[in-house]
Short mmCIF file of C-alpha atoms in Angstrom, two decimals:
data_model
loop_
_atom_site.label_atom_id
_atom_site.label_comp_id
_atom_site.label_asym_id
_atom_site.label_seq_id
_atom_site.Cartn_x
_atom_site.Cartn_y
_atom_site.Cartn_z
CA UNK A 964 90.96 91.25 69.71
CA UNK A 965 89.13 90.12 72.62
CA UNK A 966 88.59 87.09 74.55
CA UNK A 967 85.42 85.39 74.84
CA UNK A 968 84.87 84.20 78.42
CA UNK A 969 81.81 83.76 81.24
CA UNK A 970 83.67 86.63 83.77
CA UNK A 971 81.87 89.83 82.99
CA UNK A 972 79.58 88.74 80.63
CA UNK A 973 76.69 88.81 83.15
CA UNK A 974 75.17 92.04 81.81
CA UNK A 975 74.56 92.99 78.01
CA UNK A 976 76.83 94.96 76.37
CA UNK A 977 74.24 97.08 75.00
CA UNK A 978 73.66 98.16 79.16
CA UNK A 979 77.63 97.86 79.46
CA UNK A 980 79.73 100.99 80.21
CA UNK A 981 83.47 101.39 79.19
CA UNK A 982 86.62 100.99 81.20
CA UNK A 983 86.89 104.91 80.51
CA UNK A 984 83.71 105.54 81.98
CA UNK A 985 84.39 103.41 84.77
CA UNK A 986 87.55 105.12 85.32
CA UNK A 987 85.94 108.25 85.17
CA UNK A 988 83.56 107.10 88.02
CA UNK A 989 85.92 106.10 90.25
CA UNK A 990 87.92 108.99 90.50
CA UNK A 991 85.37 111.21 90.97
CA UNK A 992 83.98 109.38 93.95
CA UNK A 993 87.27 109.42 95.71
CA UNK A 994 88.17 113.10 95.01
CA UNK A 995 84.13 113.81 96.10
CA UNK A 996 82.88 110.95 98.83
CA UNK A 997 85.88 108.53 99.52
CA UNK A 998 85.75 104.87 99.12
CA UNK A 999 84.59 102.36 101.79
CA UNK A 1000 83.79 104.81 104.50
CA UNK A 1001 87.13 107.09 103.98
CA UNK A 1002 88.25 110.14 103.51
CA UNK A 1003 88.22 111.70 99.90
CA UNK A 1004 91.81 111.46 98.76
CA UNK A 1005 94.46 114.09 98.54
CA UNK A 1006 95.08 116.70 95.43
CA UNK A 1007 98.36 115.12 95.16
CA UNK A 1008 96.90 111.38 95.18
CA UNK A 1009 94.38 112.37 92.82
CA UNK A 1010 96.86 113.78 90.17
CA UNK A 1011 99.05 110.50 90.71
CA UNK A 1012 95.44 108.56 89.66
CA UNK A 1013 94.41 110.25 87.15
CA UNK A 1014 98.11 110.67 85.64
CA UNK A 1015 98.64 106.79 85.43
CA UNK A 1016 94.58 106.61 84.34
CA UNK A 1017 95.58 108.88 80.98
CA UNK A 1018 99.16 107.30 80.70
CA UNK A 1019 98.92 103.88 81.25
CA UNK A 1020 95.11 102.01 81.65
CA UNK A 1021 92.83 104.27 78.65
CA UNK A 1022 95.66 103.84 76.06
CA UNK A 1023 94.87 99.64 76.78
CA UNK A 1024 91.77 99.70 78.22
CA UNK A 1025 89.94 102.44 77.49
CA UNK A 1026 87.37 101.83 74.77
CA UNK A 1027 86.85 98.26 76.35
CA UNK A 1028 83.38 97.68 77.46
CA UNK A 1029 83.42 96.05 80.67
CA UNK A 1030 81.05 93.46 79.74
CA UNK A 1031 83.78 92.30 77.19
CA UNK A 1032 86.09 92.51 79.88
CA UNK A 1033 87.25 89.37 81.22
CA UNK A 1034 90.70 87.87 83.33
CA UNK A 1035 92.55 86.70 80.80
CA UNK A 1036 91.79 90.20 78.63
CA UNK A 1037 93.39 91.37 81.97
CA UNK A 1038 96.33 89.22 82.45
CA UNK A 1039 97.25 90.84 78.64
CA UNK A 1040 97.08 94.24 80.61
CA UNK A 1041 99.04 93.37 82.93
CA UNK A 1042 102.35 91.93 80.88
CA UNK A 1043 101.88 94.53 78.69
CA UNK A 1044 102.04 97.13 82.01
CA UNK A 1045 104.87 95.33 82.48
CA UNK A 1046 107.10 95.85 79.27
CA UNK A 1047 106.10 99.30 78.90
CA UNK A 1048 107.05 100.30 82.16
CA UNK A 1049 108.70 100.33 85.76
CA UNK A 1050 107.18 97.39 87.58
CA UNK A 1051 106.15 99.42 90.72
CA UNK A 1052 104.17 101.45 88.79
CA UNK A 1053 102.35 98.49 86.56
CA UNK A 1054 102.15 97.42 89.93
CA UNK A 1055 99.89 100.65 91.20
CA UNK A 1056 98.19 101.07 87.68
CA UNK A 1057 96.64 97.29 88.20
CA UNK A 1058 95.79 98.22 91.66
CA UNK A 1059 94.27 101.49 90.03
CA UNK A 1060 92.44 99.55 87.31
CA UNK A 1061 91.01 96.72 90.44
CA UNK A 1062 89.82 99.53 92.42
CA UNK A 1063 88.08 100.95 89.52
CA UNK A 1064 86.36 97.42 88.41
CA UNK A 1065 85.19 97.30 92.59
CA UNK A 1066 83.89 100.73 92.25
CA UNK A 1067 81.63 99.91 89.07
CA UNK A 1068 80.51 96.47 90.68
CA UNK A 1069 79.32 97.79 93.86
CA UNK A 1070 77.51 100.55 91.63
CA UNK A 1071 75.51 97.41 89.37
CA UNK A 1072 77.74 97.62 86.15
CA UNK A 1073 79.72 94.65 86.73
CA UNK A 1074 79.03 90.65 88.36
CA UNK A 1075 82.19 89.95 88.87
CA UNK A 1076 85.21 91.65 89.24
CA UNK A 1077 87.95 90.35 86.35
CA UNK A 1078 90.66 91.69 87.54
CA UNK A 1079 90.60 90.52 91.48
CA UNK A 1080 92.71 87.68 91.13
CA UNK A 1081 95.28 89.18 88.79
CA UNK A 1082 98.30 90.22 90.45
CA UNK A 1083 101.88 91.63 90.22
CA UNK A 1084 104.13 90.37 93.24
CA UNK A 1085 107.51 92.11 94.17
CA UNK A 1086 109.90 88.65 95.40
CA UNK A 1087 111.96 89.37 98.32
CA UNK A 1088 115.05 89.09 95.41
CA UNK A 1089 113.81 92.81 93.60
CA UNK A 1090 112.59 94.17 97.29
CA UNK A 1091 114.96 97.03 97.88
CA UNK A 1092 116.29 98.08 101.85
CA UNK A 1093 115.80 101.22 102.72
CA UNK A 1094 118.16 103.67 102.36
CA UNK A 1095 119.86 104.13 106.20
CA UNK A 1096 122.39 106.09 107.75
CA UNK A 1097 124.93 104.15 109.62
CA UNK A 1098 125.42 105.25 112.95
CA UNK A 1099 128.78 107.15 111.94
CA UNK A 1100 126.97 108.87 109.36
CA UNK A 1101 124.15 109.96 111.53
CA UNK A 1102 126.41 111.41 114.26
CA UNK A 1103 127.99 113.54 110.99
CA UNK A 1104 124.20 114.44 110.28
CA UNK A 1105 123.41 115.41 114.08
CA UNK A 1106 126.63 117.40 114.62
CA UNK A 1107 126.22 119.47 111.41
CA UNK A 1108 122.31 119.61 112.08
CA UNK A 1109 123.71 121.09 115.81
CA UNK A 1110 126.14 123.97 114.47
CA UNK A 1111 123.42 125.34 112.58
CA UNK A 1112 120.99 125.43 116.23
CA UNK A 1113 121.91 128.86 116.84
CA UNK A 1114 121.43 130.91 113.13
CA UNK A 1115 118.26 132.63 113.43
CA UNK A 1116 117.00 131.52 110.34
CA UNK A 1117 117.64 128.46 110.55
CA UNK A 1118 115.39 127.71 114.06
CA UNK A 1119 112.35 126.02 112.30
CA UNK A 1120 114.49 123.96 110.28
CA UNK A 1121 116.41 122.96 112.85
CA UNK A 1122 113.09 121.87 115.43
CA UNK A 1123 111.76 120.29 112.49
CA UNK A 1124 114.57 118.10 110.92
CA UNK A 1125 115.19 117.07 115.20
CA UNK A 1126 111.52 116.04 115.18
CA UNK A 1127 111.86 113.70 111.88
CA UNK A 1128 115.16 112.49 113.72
CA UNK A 1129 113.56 111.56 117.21
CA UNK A 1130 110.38 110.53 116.11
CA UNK A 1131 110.42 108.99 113.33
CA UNK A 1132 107.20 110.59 111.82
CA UNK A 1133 106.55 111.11 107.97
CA UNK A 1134 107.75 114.31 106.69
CA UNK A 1135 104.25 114.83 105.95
CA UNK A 1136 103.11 114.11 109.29
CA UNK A 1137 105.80 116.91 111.07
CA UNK A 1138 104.88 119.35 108.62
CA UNK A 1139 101.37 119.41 109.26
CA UNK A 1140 101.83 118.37 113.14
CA UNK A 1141 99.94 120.66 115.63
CA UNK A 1142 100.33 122.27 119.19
CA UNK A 1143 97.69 119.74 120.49
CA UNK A 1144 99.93 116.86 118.85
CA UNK A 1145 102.68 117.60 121.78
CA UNK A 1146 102.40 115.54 125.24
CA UNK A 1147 105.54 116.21 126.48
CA UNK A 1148 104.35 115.22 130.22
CA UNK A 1149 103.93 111.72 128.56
CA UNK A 1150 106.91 112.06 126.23
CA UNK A 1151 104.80 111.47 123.17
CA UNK A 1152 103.74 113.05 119.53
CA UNK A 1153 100.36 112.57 118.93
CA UNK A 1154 99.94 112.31 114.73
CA UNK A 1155 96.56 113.27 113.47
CA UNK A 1156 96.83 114.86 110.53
CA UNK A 1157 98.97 115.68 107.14
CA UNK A 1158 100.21 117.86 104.29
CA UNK A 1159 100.66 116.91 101.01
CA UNK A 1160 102.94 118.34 98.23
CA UNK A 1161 100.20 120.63 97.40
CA UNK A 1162 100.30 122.11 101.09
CA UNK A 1163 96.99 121.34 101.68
CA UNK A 1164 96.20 119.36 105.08
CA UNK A 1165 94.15 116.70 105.24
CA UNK A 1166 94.16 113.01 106.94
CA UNK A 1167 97.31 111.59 107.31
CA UNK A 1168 98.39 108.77 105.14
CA UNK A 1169 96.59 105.48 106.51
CA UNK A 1170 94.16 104.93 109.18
CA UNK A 1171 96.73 103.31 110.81
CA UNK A 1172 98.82 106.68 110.76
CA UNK A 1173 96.51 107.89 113.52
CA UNK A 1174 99.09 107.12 116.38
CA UNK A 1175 100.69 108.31 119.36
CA UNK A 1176 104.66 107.87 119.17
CA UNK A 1177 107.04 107.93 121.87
CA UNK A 1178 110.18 110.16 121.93
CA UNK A 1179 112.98 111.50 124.04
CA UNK A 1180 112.81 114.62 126.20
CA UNK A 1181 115.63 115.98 124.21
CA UNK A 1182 113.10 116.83 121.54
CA UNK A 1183 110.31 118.38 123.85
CA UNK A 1184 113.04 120.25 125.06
CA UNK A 1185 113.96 121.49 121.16
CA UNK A 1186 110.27 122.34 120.44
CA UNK A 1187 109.74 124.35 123.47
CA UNK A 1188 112.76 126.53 122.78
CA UNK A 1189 111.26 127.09 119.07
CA UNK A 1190 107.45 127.57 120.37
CA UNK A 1191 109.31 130.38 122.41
CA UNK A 1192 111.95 131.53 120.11
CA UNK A 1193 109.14 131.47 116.86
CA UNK A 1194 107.81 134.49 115.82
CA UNK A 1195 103.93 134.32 115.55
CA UNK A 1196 102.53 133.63 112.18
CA UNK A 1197 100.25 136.42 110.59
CA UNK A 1198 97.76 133.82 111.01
CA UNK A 1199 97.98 130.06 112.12
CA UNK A 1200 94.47 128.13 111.08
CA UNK A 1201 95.50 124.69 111.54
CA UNK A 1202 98.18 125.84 115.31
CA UNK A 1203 100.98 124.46 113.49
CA UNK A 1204 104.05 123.51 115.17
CA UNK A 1205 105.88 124.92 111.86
CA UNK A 1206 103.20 127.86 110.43
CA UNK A 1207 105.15 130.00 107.66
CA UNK A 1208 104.25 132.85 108.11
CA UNK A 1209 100.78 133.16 106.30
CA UNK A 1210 100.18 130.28 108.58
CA UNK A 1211 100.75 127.36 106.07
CA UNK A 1212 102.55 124.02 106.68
CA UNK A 1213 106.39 124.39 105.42
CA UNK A 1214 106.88 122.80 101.45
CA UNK A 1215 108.43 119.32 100.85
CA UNK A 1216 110.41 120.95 98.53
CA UNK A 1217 111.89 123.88 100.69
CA UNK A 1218 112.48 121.37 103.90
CA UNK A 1219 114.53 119.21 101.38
CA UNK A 1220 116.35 121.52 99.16
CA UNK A 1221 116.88 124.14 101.95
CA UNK A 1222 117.44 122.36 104.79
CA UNK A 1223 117.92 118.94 104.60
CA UNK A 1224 120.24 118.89 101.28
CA UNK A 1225 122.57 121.34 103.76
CA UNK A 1226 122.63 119.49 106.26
CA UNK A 1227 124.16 116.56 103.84
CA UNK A 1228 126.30 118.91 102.18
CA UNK A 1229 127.52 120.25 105.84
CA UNK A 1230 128.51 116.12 106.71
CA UNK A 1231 129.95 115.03 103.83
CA UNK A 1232 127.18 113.03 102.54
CA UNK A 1233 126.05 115.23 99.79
CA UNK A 1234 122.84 114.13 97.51
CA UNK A 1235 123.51 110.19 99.84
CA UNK A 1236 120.49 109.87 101.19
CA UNK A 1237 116.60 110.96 100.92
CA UNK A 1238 114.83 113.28 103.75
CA UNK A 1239 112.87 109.57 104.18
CA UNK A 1240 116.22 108.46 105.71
CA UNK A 1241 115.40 109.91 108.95
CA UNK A 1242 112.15 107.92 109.57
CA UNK A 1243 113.77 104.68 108.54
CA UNK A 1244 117.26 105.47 110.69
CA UNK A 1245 114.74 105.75 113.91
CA UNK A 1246 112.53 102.91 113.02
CA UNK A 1247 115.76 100.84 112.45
CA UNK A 1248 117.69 102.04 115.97
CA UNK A 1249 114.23 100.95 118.15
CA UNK A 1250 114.14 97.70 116.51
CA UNK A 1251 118.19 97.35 117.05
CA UNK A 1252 117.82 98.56 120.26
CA UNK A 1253 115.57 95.70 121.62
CA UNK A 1254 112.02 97.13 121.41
CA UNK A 1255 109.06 94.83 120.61
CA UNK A 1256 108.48 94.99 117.29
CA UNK A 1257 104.28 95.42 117.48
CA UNK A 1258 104.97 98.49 119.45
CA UNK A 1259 107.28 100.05 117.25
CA UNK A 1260 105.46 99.00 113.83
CA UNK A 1261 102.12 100.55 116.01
CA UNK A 1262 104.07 103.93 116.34
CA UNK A 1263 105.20 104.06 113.03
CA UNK A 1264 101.71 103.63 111.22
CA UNK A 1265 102.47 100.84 109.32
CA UNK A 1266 99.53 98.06 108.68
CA UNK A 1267 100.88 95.62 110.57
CA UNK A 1268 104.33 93.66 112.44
CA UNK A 1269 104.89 91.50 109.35
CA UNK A 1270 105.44 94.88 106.36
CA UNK A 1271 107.45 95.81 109.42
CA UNK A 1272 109.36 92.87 109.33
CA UNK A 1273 109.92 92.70 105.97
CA UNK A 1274 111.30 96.15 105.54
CA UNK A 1275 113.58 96.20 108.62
CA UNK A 1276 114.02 92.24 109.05
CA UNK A 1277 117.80 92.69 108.18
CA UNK A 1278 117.85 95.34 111.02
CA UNK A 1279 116.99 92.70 113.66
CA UNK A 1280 119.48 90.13 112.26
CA UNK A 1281 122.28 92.62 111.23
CA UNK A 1282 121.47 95.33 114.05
CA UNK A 1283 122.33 99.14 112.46
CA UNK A 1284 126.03 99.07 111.18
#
């Protein structure tokens, strides 16, 4: 049944689209034209929308009209999200249903927005750390990461696990970093682009992921002994770092399962931790280590000092164990 109420109700139904048309809007314009001046979104984005759109919001929503749609009749969407499924992904599938609602006002099929004041909040109680090496354990990763430095084919595995190490870059970020993204004279990786699970390379993840980030000269030194040591791709598009050899940026799936998994397996900390670990083991030792923490939350591409804070808070009171 639905609720009678003013929000929404500001054009006729019989001019009214559905929440299934709306939806179908929506995606289209980010996979086509991007929202609000950005870039169109990823393949592997676009299958996460549209597989939460068919799983989660038309099954509720669908045949709603959104001139019938009001907050309340949203609120119901939203507990219901929330006993059917995980709560980070009612979480996104509101977030995917707001965006969707925005998308149809700015287009003239909706007043008001019903669903911009409905919300699911994660308390700092159910907010999980990441998962971190402790400095023992990452001393096991980096001495069986260094026995493998001299097997031939394990080179590009080895350059490119160091970089996630010493920079602290997304995996999705090294993969698809180029030749121009080196400034070793300056000791910094320059991060300007992505790949995403489909291999395809596009922006990378945020606008705030454009960045420059500093990092040791032991690591320029371990990508100019691979940029020497590599043998030239068949073809290299993008100047990869990391080309395979038809020139494409190295799969999440083979850097994990291949590489990173051995390494583990090689320190006694088989299946422990995620390939993610790396990122949030170097973010955590520059916070430890004294940095200022709008520097390092800069360099790491996050939105701003406080998500910063409140992922690696414990880091500056506990320091890395």
């Amino acid at each position: 049944m639905l609720h009678a109420g003013a929000l929404g109700r500001h054009i006729h139904e019989r001019d009214s689209i559905t929440v299934d048309k709306a939806l179908d809007a929506w995606i289209e314009t980010v996979e086509t034209v991007g929202r609000h001046g950005r870039e169109p979104v990823s393949p592997a984005t676009l299958r996460k929308y549209k597989e939460r759109a068919k799983n989660h919001i038309r099954p509720l929503l669908g045949d709603v009209l959104l001139a019938q749609l009001t907050t309340p009749r949203v609120v119901e969407f939203r507990d219901e999200l929330l006993k059917r499924c995980a709560r980070p992904t009612a979480k996104k599938c509101l977030t995917d249903l707001r965006s969707a609602l925005a998308e149809a006002r700015l287009r003239g099929q909706m007043v008001l927005n019903p669903a911009a004041d409905v919300s699911i909040v994660d308390s700092n109680r159910r907010q999980r750390r990441p998962e971190i090496p402790t400095i023992r354990e990452m001393q096991a990763i980096e001495r069986a990461l260094r026995q493998r430095r001299d097997d031939r084919d394990w080179q590009r595995f080895y350059a490119m696990l160091t970089t996630l190490r010493w920079s602290g870059a997304r995996p999705s970020e090294v993969r698809a970093l180029p030749e121009t993204g080196l400034h070793p004279s300056r000791g910094q990786v320059r991060v300007i682009q992505g790949a995403d699970e489909d291999g395809l390379i596009g922006a990378p993840k945020t606008a705030n992921a454009y960045r420059m980030i500093d990092a040791p000269d032991l690591l320029f030194d371990v990508l100019a002994e691979w940029l020497m040591i590599r043998q030239p791709p068949s073809k290299n598009p993008h100047a990869l770092v990391f080309p395979t050899r038809n020139g494409a940026p190295v799969s999440l799936s083979n850097l994990t399962a291949r590489a990173w998994s051995t390494v583990l397996e090689d320190a006694g900390l088989e299946g422990r931790y995620p390939l993610y670990s790396l990122r949030h083991y170097r973010i955590s030792e520059r916070l430890a280590a004294g940095e200022n923490i709008h520097v390092v939350s800069e360099q790491a591409g996050h939105a701003d000092a406080g998500f910063t804070l409140r992922v690696y808070g414990h880091v500056l009171r506990e320091g890395l164990r």
